[in-house]
Amino acid sequence: FNINDGTIYIPANDNYVGIGTTEPKTLLHIQSDGVTTFKPEDNRRWNAVRIQTFTDVANVGAGILLVPDDPGDATPSKSVGSGIIAVRSDDLDGIGSHLVFVTDPALNVPQERLRITAEGNVGIGKTNPEAMLHVNGDAQFDNNVTINRDLIFNIIKLICHSIGDNH
């Protein structure tokens, strides 16, 4: 099945679908011409796939759901899967979008784990990060941490399990 010389193409002997290619390599293979230079401010240069909602309501999202669910289950679950969602922000400065990552813990419902706000703040375990990196919960660093500016503490609790020769 071939429409408009490969605009949409389905080879006769497999279940692959090509959009923009007559040689699909996966179940869905989308190929753009790729002749324009990437510019983040011009989404026409990088939007090979566009998923959109038509609304002007804040906190509405459009995303990709990844479901490792049993395909034999005839009833789709509304609470199984992980995803990446663009969530409309609507604040005093205008309209933008946050990028949200959702994971699905075993025996629980999917939960937002990470958010990158329209302003560029990253929240881990935090839906409204107030700094460039805002972590709600414990953090672990298995290597050095370098701080090039002030280090501000609200509470200091130092637990030292061992001190090496260099300390």
Tab-separated table of N, CA and C in Angstrom:
chain	number	residue	atom	x	y	z
A	1	PHE	N	0.852	-1.175	0.000
A	1	PHE	CA	0.000	0.000	0.000
A	1	PHE	C	0.889	1.226	0.000
A	2	ASN	N	0.762	2.092	-0.988
A	2	ASN	CA	1.654	3.232	-1.144
A	2	ASN	C	0.832	4.454	-1.544
A	3	ILE	N	0.902	5.498	-0.715
A	3	ILE	CA	0.184	6.738	-1.018
A	3	ILE	C	1.206	7.824	-1.304
A	4	ASN	N	1.067	8.454	-2.460
A	4	ASN	CA	1.868	9.623	-2.817
A	4	ASN	C	3.370	9.347	-2.727
A	5	ASP	N	3.827	8.276	-3.342
A	5	ASP	CA	5.252	7.922	-3.402
A	5	ASP	C	5.928	7.867	-2.037
A	6	GLY	N	5.314	7.202	-1.083
A	6	GLY	CA	5.937	6.980	0.218
A	6	GLY	C	5.537	7.951	1.304
A	7	THR	N	4.579	8.854	1.038
A	7	THR	CA	4.098	9.698	2.124
A	7	THR	C	3.552	8.797	3.230
A	8	ILE	N	2.764	7.815	2.855
A	8	ILE	CA	2.367	6.721	3.750
A	8	ILE	C	2.608	5.432	2.987
A	9	TYR	N	3.333	4.491	3.608
A	9	TYR	CA	3.708	3.273	2.912
A	9	TYR	C	3.579	2.085	3.855
A	10	ILE	N	2.914	1.035	3.406
A	10	ILE	CA	2.798	-0.215	4.154
A	10	ILE	C	3.244	-1.337	3.224
A	11	PRO	N	4.411	-1.949	3.503
A	11	PRO	CA	4.868	-3.044	2.650
A	11	PRO	C	3.881	-4.213	2.674
A	12	ALA	N	3.822	-4.939	1.591
A	12	ALA	CA	2.852	-6.029	1.460
A	12	ALA	C	3.121	-7.187	2.406
A	13	ASN	N	4.377	-7.443	2.796
A	13	ASN	CA	4.706	-8.665	3.523
A	13	ASN	C	4.938	-8.493	5.026
A	14	ASP	N	4.698	-7.305	5.589
A	14	ASP	CA	4.864	-7.158	7.034
A	14	ASP	C	3.895	-6.110	7.577
A	15	ASN	N	3.932	-5.900	8.865
A	15	ASN	CA	3.011	-4.977	9.518
A	15	ASN	C	3.634	-3.616	9.777
A	16	TYR	N	4.718	-3.293	9.142
A	16	TYR	CA	5.370	-2.011	9.351
A	16	TYR	C	4.638	-0.914	8.574
A	17	VAL	N	4.706	0.311	9.122
A	17	VAL	CA	4.113	1.464	8.457
A	17	VAL	C	5.193	2.525	8.337
A	18	GLY	N	5.348	3.053	7.153
A	18	GLY	CA	6.299	4.133	6.923
A	18	GLY	C	5.581	5.413	6.579
A	19	ILE	N	5.973	6.489	7.231
A	19	ILE	CA	5.484	7.820	6.874
A	19	ILE	C	6.717	8.613	6.459
A	20	GLY	N	6.762	9.001	5.214
A	20	GLY	CA	7.922	9.696	4.693
A	20	GLY	C	9.039	8.766	4.257
A	21	THR	N	8.794	7.461	4.280
A	21	THR	CA	9.792	6.483	3.841
A	21	THR	C	9.092	5.273	3.233
A	22	THR	N	9.731	4.693	2.223
A	22	THR	CA	9.212	3.453	1.637
A	22	THR	C	9.968	2.243	2.163
A	23	GLU	N	10.836	2.462	3.173
A	23	GLU	CA	11.586	1.368	3.783
A	23	GLU	C	11.472	1.430	5.310
A	24	PRO	N	10.258	1.216	5.862
A	24	PRO	CA	10.110	1.289	7.320
A	24	PRO	C	10.915	0.201	8.023
A	25	LYS	N	11.595	0.585	9.104
A	25	LYS	CA	12.462	-0.335	9.854
A	25	LYS	C	11.818	-0.816	11.161
A	26	THR	N	10.707	-0.210	11.592
A	26	THR	CA	10.008	-0.574	12.825
A	26	THR	C	8.510	-0.551	12.563
A	27	LEU	N	7.720	-0.887	13.586
A	27	LEU	CA	6.268	-0.902	13.418
A	27	LEU	C	5.744	0.427	12.884
A	28	LEU	N	6.270	1.538	13.424
A	28	LEU	CA	5.946	2.854	12.898
A	28	LEU	C	7.249	3.612	12.708
A	29	HIS	N	7.562	3.932	11.483
A	29	HIS	CA	8.806	4.615	11.132
A	29	HIS	C	8.425	5.938	10.474
A	30	ILE	N	8.725	7.035	11.164
A	30	ILE	CA	8.422	8.365	10.646
A	30	ILE	C	9.739	9.027	10.287
A	31	GLN	N	9.833	9.485	9.058
A	31	GLN	CA	11.078	10.099	8.600
A	31	GLN	C	10.754	11.449	7.978
A	32	SER	N	11.420	12.490	8.488
A	32	SER	CA	11.260	13.811	7.872
A	32	SER	C	12.456	14.078	6.983
A	33	ASP	N	12.379	15.135	6.195
A	33	ASP	CA	13.472	15.406	5.257
A	33	ASP	C	14.747	15.835	5.967
A	34	GLY	N	14.649	16.399	7.176
A	34	GLY	CA	15.828	16.722	7.963
A	34	GLY	C	16.755	17.744	7.338
A	35	VAL	N	16.231	18.638	6.509
A	35	VAL	CA	17.099	19.598	5.826
A	35	VAL	C	17.194	20.939	6.546
A	36	THR	N	16.459	21.099	7.646
A	36	THR	CA	16.515	22.369	8.366
A	36	THR	C	17.329	22.204	9.644
A	37	THR	N	18.032	23.247	10.023
A	37	THR	CA	18.862	23.257	11.218
A	37	THR	C	17.978	23.383	12.451
A	38	PHE	N	18.309	22.641	13.496
A	38	PHE	CA	17.543	22.673	14.739
A	38	PHE	C	17.580	24.052	15.372
A	39	LYS	N	16.411	24.566	15.717
A	39	LYS	CA	16.264	25.790	16.493
A	39	LYS	C	15.131	25.540	17.475
A	40	PRO	N	15.407	25.557	18.778
A	40	PRO	CA	14.357	25.223	19.739
A	40	PRO	C	13.156	26.153	19.670
A	41	GLU	N	13.356	27.389	19.235
A	41	GLU	CA	12.251	28.349	19.203
A	41	GLU	C	11.320	28.156	18.001
A	42	ASP	N	11.672	27.312	17.058
A	42	ASP	CA	10.854	27.076	15.869
A	42	ASP	C	10.498	25.596	15.799
A	43	ASN	N	9.344	25.212	16.367
A	43	ASN	CA	9.009	23.789	16.439
A	43	ASN	C	8.706	23.182	15.079
A	44	ARG	N	8.576	23.956	14.032
A	44	ARG	CA	8.401	23.388	12.695
A	44	ARG	C	9.680	22.703	12.227
A	45	ARG	N	10.793	22.987	12.889
A	45	ARG	CA	12.075	22.394	12.509
A	45	ARG	C	12.348	21.067	13.215
A	46	TRP	N	11.557	20.717	14.243
A	46	TRP	CA	11.851	19.476	14.975
A	46	TRP	C	10.618	18.687	15.379
A	47	ASN	N	9.455	18.967	14.853
A	47	ASN	CA	8.245	18.263	15.278
A	47	ASN	C	7.830	17.173	14.300
A	48	ALA	N	8.658	16.149	14.147
A	48	ALA	CA	8.317	15.044	13.252
A	48	ALA	C	7.015	14.365	13.677
A	49	VAL	N	6.732	14.379	14.970
A	49	VAL	CA	5.477	13.834	15.492
A	49	VAL	C	4.838	14.925	16.348
A	50	ARG	N	3.571	15.184	16.118
A	50	ARG	CA	2.871	16.202	16.905
A	50	ARG	C	1.652	15.566	17.546
A	51	ILE	N	1.587	15.643	18.867
A	51	ILE	CA	0.445	15.161	19.634
A	51	ILE	C	-0.122	16.388	20.336
A	52	GLN	N	-1.389	16.683	20.109
A	52	GLN	CA	-1.927	17.964	20.558
A	52	GLN	C	-3.340	17.800	21.083
A	53	THR	N	-3.677	18.609	22.080
A	53	THR	CA	-5.059	18.745	22.516
A	53	THR	C	-5.541	20.118	22.080
A	54	PHE	N	-6.809	20.236	21.801
A	54	PHE	CA	-7.388	21.517	21.413
A	54	PHE	C	-8.175	22.069	22.589
A	55	THR	N	-7.513	22.851	23.424
A	55	THR	CA	-8.162	23.433	24.587
A	55	THR	C	-7.385	24.653	25.034
A	56	ASP	N	-8.032	25.497	25.773
A	56	ASP	CA	-7.350	26.646	26.364
A	56	ASP	C	-7.398	26.565	27.892
A	57	VAL	N	-7.500	25.357	28.417
A	57	VAL	CA	-7.603	25.123	29.850
A	57	VAL	C	-6.227	24.768	30.409
A	58	ALA	N	-5.843	25.410	31.507
A	58	ALA	CA	-4.558	25.123	32.148
A	58	ALA	C	-4.546	23.707	32.713
A	59	ASN	N	-3.375	23.116	32.790
A	59	ASN	CA	-3.130	21.784	33.350
A	59	ASN	C	-3.746	20.649	32.543
A	60	VAL	N	-4.010	20.877	31.271
A	60	VAL	CA	-4.434	19.812	30.376
A	60	VAL	C	-3.183	19.320	29.651
A	61	GLY	N	-3.078	18.002	29.464
A	61	GLY	CA	-1.861	17.454	28.887
A	61	GLY	C	-2.086	16.671	27.622
A	62	ALA	N	-1.023	16.573	26.846
A	62	ALA	CA	-0.975	15.710	25.675
A	62	ALA	C	0.316	14.922	25.796
A	63	GLY	N	0.238	13.606	25.695
A	63	GLY	CA	1.446	12.840	25.944
A	63	GLY	C	1.501	11.502	25.257
A	64	ILE	N	2.542	10.794	25.620
A	64	ILE	CA	2.797	9.453	25.105
A	64	ILE	C	2.719	8.496	26.284
A	65	LEU	N	1.882	7.493	26.186
A	65	LEU	CA	1.736	6.473	27.220
A	65	LEU	C	2.471	5.221	26.774
A	66	LEU	N	3.354	4.715	27.614
A	66	LEU	CA	4.103	3.491	27.345
A	66	LEU	C	3.557	2.418	28.270
A	67	VAL	N	2.980	1.363	27.696
A	67	VAL	CA	2.269	0.361	28.490
A	67	VAL	C	2.881	-1.019	28.284
A	68	PRO	N	3.580	-1.541	29.298
A	68	PRO	CA	4.086	-2.910	29.218
A	68	PRO	C	3.056	-3.892	29.773
A	69	ASP	N	1.817	-3.738	29.355
A	69	ASP	CA	0.705	-4.525	29.880
A	69	ASP	C	0.490	-5.768	29.028
A	70	ASP	N	-0.223	-6.719	29.553
A	70	ASP	CA	-0.553	-7.950	28.846
A	70	ASP	C	-1.461	-7.632	27.661
A	71	PRO	N	-1.000	-7.872	26.430
A	71	PRO	CA	-1.837	-7.556	25.275
A	71	PRO	C	-3.076	-8.434	25.179
A	72	GLY	N	-3.098	-9.537	25.914
A	72	GLY	CA	-4.272	-10.403	25.892
A	72	GLY	C	-5.407	-9.870	26.751
A	73	ASP	N	-5.133	-8.878	27.581
A	73	ASP	CA	-6.157	-8.286	28.420
A	73	ASP	C	-7.044	-7.407	27.546
A	74	ALA	N	-8.303	-7.783	27.431
A	74	ALA	CA	-9.211	-7.069	26.538
A	74	ALA	C	-9.600	-5.705	27.085
A	75	THR	N	-9.481	-5.496	28.391
A	75	THR	CA	-9.875	-4.225	28.988
A	75	THR	C	-8.646	-3.374	29.227
A	76	PRO	N	-8.488	-2.265	28.496
A	76	PRO	CA	-7.330	-1.416	28.758
A	76	PRO	C	-7.420	-0.791	30.142
A	77	SER	N	-6.276	-0.693	30.794
A	77	SER	CA	-6.232	-0.132	32.136
A	77	SER	C	-5.945	1.351	32.061
A	78	LYS	N	-6.635	2.133	32.893
A	78	LYS	CA	-6.346	3.559	32.941
A	78	LYS	C	-5.222	3.861	33.919
A	79	SER	N	-4.711	2.833	34.615
A	79	SER	CA	-3.691	3.086	35.632
A	79	SER	C	-2.462	2.206	35.476
A	80	VAL	N	-2.165	1.763	34.265
A	80	VAL	CA	-0.950	0.990	34.027
A	80	VAL	C	-0.160	1.703	32.944
A	81	GLY	N	1.099	1.942	33.225
A	81	GLY	CA	1.957	2.524	32.217
A	81	GLY	C	2.700	3.747	32.712
A	82	SER	N	3.710	4.100	31.962
A	82	SER	CA	4.509	5.279	32.237
A	82	SER	C	4.415	6.187	31.024
A	83	GLY	N	4.746	7.454	31.222
A	83	GLY	CA	4.596	8.339	30.085
A	83	GLY	C	5.341	9.648	30.202
A	84	ILE	N	5.309	10.369	29.099
A	84	ILE	CA	5.879	11.701	28.985
A	84	ILE	C	4.745	12.593	28.484
A	85	ILE	N	4.495	13.676	29.211
A	85	ILE	CA	3.342	14.502	28.921
A	85	ILE	C	3.744	15.966	28.868
A	86	ALA	N	3.256	16.688	27.872
A	86	ALA	CA	3.359	18.143	27.856
A	86	ALA	C	2.093	18.663	28.523
A	87	VAL	N	2.253	19.424	29.604
A	87	VAL	CA	1.113	19.941	30.359
A	87	VAL	C	1.060	21.449	30.161
A	88	ARG	N	-0.085	21.916	29.745
A	88	ARG	CA	-0.254	23.352	29.495
A	88	ARG	C	-0.110	24.136	30.791
A	89	SER	N	0.742	25.155	30.764
A	89	SER	CA	0.837	26.077	31.887
A	89	SER	C	0.126	27.352	31.475
A	90	ASP	N	-0.487	27.963	32.400
A	90	ASP	CA	-1.238	29.177	32.122
A	90	ASP	C	-1.014	30.094	33.308
A	91	ASP	N	-0.047	30.989	33.189
A	91	ASP	CA	0.236	31.862	34.314
A	91	ASP	C	0.129	33.313	33.871
A	92	LEU	N	0.502	34.216	34.734
A	92	LEU	CA	0.374	35.637	34.443
A	92	LEU	C	1.233	36.083	33.278
A	93	ASP	N	2.302	35.349	32.995
A	93	ASP	CA	3.207	35.718	31.916
A	93	ASP	C	2.768	35.175	30.564
A	94	GLY	N	1.733	34.379	30.515
A	94	GLY	CA	1.272	33.838	29.247
A	94	GLY	C	1.180	32.331	29.277
A	95	ILE	N	1.084	31.739	28.100
A	95	ILE	CA	0.874	30.305	27.960
A	95	ILE	C	2.200	29.631	27.622
A	96	GLY	N	2.463	28.518	28.256
A	96	GLY	CA	3.644	27.715	27.972
A	96	GLY	C	3.312	26.267	28.225
A	97	SER	N	4.343	25.430	28.331
A	97	SER	CA	4.078	24.029	28.647
A	97	SER	C	5.201	23.463	29.495
A	98	HIS	N	4.809	22.622	30.445
A	98	HIS	CA	5.743	21.882	31.280
A	98	HIS	C	5.924	20.505	30.647
A	99	LEU	N	7.050	19.856	30.912
A	99	LEU	CA	7.276	18.487	30.480
A	99	LEU	C	7.283	17.623	31.728
A	100	VAL	N	6.401	16.620	31.771
A	100	VAL	CA	6.188	15.795	32.955
A	100	VAL	C	6.508	14.342	32.628
A	101	PHE	N	7.207	13.672	33.544
A	101	PHE	CA	7.518	12.254	33.408
A	101	PHE	C	6.773	11.491	34.501
A	102	VAL	N	6.027	10.475	34.093
A	102	VAL	CA	5.210	9.674	35.001
A	102	VAL	C	5.715	8.244	34.954
A	103	THR	N	5.851	7.614	36.134
A	103	THR	CA	6.192	6.194	36.176
A	103	THR	C	5.110	5.449	36.938
A	104	ASP	N	5.113	4.144	36.784
A	104	ASP	CA	4.066	3.289	37.337
A	104	ASP	C	4.686	2.286	38.304
A	105	PRO	N	4.690	2.585	39.616
A	105	PRO	CA	5.250	1.625	40.565
A	105	PRO	C	4.369	0.383	40.687
A	106	ALA	N	4.996	-0.747	40.976
A	106	ALA	CA	4.247	-1.998	41.130
A	106	ALA	C	3.216	-1.848	42.247
A	107	LEU	N	2.040	-2.369	42.018
A	107	LEU	CA	0.954	-2.395	42.992
A	107	LEU	C	0.542	-1.002	43.457
A	108	ASN	N	0.649	-0.012	42.579
A	108	ASN	CA	0.247	1.336	42.916
A	108	ASN	C	-0.224	2.024	41.638
A	109	VAL	N	-0.596	3.267	41.720
A	109	VAL	CA	-1.048	4.011	40.551
A	109	VAL	C	0.100	4.859	40.005
A	110	PRO	N	0.065	5.183	38.715
A	110	PRO	CA	1.128	6.015	38.149
A	110	PRO	C	1.264	7.339	38.904
A	111	GLN	N	2.516	7.807	39.006
A	111	GLN	CA	2.798	9.023	39.751
A	111	GLN	C	3.771	9.897	38.974
A	112	GLU	N	3.588	11.209	39.105
A	112	GLU	CA	4.533	12.140	38.509
A	112	GLU	C	5.841	12.049	39.279
A	113	ARG	N	6.955	11.868	38.562
A	113	ARG	CA	8.271	11.734	39.200
A	113	ARG	C	9.171	12.923	38.925
A	114	LEU	N	9.037	13.512	37.724
A	114	LEU	CA	9.937	14.594	37.340
A	114	LEU	C	9.155	15.579	36.492
A	115	ARG	N	9.422	16.867	36.717
A	115	ARG	CA	8.777	17.916	35.924
A	115	ARG	C	9.821	18.950	35.536
A	116	ILE	N	9.819	19.317	34.281
A	116	ILE	CA	10.600	20.451	33.807
A	116	ILE	C	9.585	21.539	33.481
A	117	THR	N	9.661	22.644	34.207
A	117	THR	CA	8.665	23.693	34.025
A	117	THR	C	8.932	24.484	32.751
A	118	ALA	N	7.951	25.262	32.371
A	118	ALA	CA	8.091	26.127	31.206
A	118	ALA	C	9.261	27.090	31.384
A	119	GLU	N	9.600	27.405	32.632
A	119	GLU	CA	10.706	28.328	32.926
A	119	GLU	C	12.048	27.618	32.971
A	120	GLY	N	12.063	26.282	32.909
A	120	GLY	CA	13.317	25.528	32.908
A	120	GLY	C	13.706	24.959	34.248
A	121	ASN	N	12.906	25.156	35.290
A	121	ASN	CA	13.200	24.538	36.579
A	121	ASN	C	12.875	23.051	36.522
A	122	VAL	N	13.688	22.242	37.195
A	122	VAL	CA	13.511	20.795	37.216
A	122	VAL	C	13.109	20.379	38.625
A	123	GLY	N	11.990	19.685	38.717
A	123	GLY	CA	11.532	19.176	39.999
A	123	GLY	C	11.565	17.666	39.997
A	124	ILE	N	12.236	17.088	40.978
A	124	ILE	CA	12.231	15.638	41.168
A	124	ILE	C	11.411	15.395	42.430
A	125	GLY	N	10.272	14.738	42.272
A	125	GLY	CA	9.362	14.565	43.394
A	125	GLY	C	8.674	15.871	43.762
A	126	LYS	N	8.690	16.820	42.874
A	126	LYS	CA	8.149	18.155	43.133
A	126	LYS	C	7.440	18.645	41.876
A	127	THR	N	6.156	18.986	41.991
A	127	THR	CA	5.401	19.409	40.818
A	127	THR	C	5.506	20.904	40.543
A	128	ASN	N	6.005	21.666	41.504
A	128	ASN	CA	6.176	23.103	41.302
A	128	ASN	C	7.567	23.545	41.760
A	129	PRO	N	8.614	23.103	41.052
A	129	PRO	CA	9.981	23.427	41.484
A	129	PRO	C	10.219	24.933	41.512
A	130	GLU	N	10.888	25.370	42.573
A	130	GLU	CA	11.138	26.798	42.771
A	130	GLU	C	12.585	27.176	42.492
A	131	ALA	N	13.392	26.250	42.011
A	131	ALA	CA	14.793	26.511	41.685
A	131	ALA	C	15.155	25.709	40.444
A	132	MET	N	16.341	25.973	39.908
A	132	MET	CA	16.794	25.266	38.711
A	132	MET	C	16.737	23.751	38.917
A	133	LEU	N	17.081	23.278	40.132
A	133	LEU	CA	16.916	21.877	40.513
A	133	LEU	C	16.303	21.853	41.907
A	134	HIS	N	15.140	21.254	42.025
A	134	HIS	CA	14.412	21.197	43.288
A	134	HIS	C	14.050	19.732	43.544
A	135	VAL	N	14.654	19.150	44.576
A	135	VAL	CA	14.454	17.736	44.880
A	135	VAL	C	13.651	17.622	46.162
A	136	ASN	N	12.567	16.878	46.119
A	136	ASN	CA	11.779	16.588	47.309
A	136	ASN	C	12.033	15.132	47.667
A	137	GLY	N	12.925	14.908	48.610
A	137	GLY	CA	13.290	13.555	49.001
A	137	GLY	C	14.792	13.460	49.156
A	138	ASP	N	15.259	12.275	49.406
A	138	ASP	CA	16.686	12.051	49.599
A	138	ASP	C	17.411	12.085	48.260
A	139	ALA	N	18.673	12.436	48.309
A	139	ALA	CA	19.526	12.392	47.124
A	139	ALA	C	20.813	11.678	47.504
A	140	GLN	N	21.384	10.983	46.572
A	140	GLN	CA	22.640	10.274	46.811
A	140	GLN	C	23.589	10.592	45.680
A	141	PHE	N	24.816	10.920	46.050
A	141	PHE	CA	25.862	11.179	45.072
A	141	PHE	C	26.975	10.185	45.337
A	142	ASP	N	27.346	9.421	44.354
A	142	ASP	CA	28.382	8.409	44.512
A	142	ASP	C	29.751	8.913	44.090
A	143	ASN	N	29.844	10.200	43.829
A	143	ASN	CA	31.118	10.779	43.464
A	143	ASN	C	31.162	12.188	44.030
A	144	ASN	N	32.127	12.972	43.629
A	144	ASN	CA	32.308	14.314	44.156
A	144	ASN	C	31.160	15.233	43.766
A	145	VAL	N	30.899	16.216	44.620
A	145	VAL	CA	29.961	17.280	44.323
A	145	VAL	C	30.743	18.584	44.423
A	146	THR	N	30.710	19.374	43.393
A	146	THR	CA	31.416	20.645	43.370
A	146	THR	C	30.408	21.773	43.475
A	147	ILE	N	30.654	22.687	44.392
A	147	ILE	CA	29.790	23.847	44.570
A	147	ILE	C	30.655	25.077	44.349
A	148	ASN	N	30.301	25.893	43.366
A	148	ASN	CA	31.103	27.056	43.017
A	148	ASN	C	30.575	28.353	43.616
A	149	ARG	N	29.525	28.279	44.386
A	149	ARG	CA	28.958	29.466	45.014
A	149	ARG	C	28.628	29.146	46.465
A	150	ASP	N	27.774	29.938	47.085
A	150	ASP	CA	27.411	29.756	48.486
A	150	ASP	C	26.675	28.439	48.685
A	151	LEU	N	26.863	27.867	49.855
A	151	LEU	CA	26.134	26.677	50.274
A	151	LEU	C	25.292	27.087	51.468
A	152	ILE	N	23.989	27.033	51.329
A	152	ILE	CA	23.072	27.514	52.362
A	152	ILE	C	22.342	26.324	52.954
A	153	PHE	N	22.354	26.221	54.285
A	153	PHE	CA	21.676	25.137	54.992
A	153	PHE	C	20.553	25.700	55.849
A	154	ASN	N	19.432	24.993	55.884
A	154	ASN	CA	18.391	25.293	56.860
A	154	ASN	C	18.609	24.454	58.112
A	155	ILE	N	19.011	23.204	57.915
A	155	ILE	CA	19.299	22.282	59.011
A	155	ILE	C	20.562	21.522	58.638
A	156	ILE	N	21.483	21.396	59.576
A	156	ILE	CA	22.705	20.638	59.315
A	156	ILE	C	22.702	19.410	60.203
A	157	LYS	N	22.839	18.255	59.574
A	157	LYS	CA	22.992	16.992	60.288
A	157	LYS	C	24.081	16.234	59.547
A	158	LEU	N	25.222	16.076	60.173
A	158	LEU	CA	26.352	15.440	59.526
A	158	LEU	C	26.556	14.061	60.121
A	159	ILE	N	26.493	13.050	59.280
A	159	ILE	CA	26.743	11.672	59.698
A	159	ILE	C	27.914	11.181	58.868
A	160	CYS	N	28.978	10.810	59.530
A	160	CYS	CA	30.171	10.359	58.835
A	160	CYS	C	30.376	8.882	59.141
A	161	HIS	N	30.286	8.034	58.118
A	161	HIS	CA	30.452	6.599	58.318
A	161	HIS	C	31.919	6.193	58.316
A	162	SER	N	32.722	6.872	57.528
A	162	SER	CA	34.160	6.587	57.525
A	162	SER	C	34.893	7.793	56.952
A	163	ILE	N	36.125	7.934	57.363
A	163	ILE	CA	36.952	9.012	56.851
A	163	ILE	C	38.175	8.380	56.215
A	164	GLY	N	38.398	8.724	54.963
A	164	GLY	CA	39.541	8.154	54.252
A	164	GLY	C	40.835	8.889	54.587
A	165	ASP	N	41.922	8.451	53.981
A	165	ASP	CA	43.243	9.032	54.222
A	165	ASP	C	43.337	10.485	53.761
A	166	ASN	N	42.508	10.890	52.838
A	166	ASN	CA	42.589	12.232	52.274
A	166	ASN	C	41.836	13.268	53.092
A	167	HIS	N	41.233	12.912	54.222
A	167	HIS	CA	40.405	13.863	54.971
A	167	HIS	C	41.032	14.228	56.283
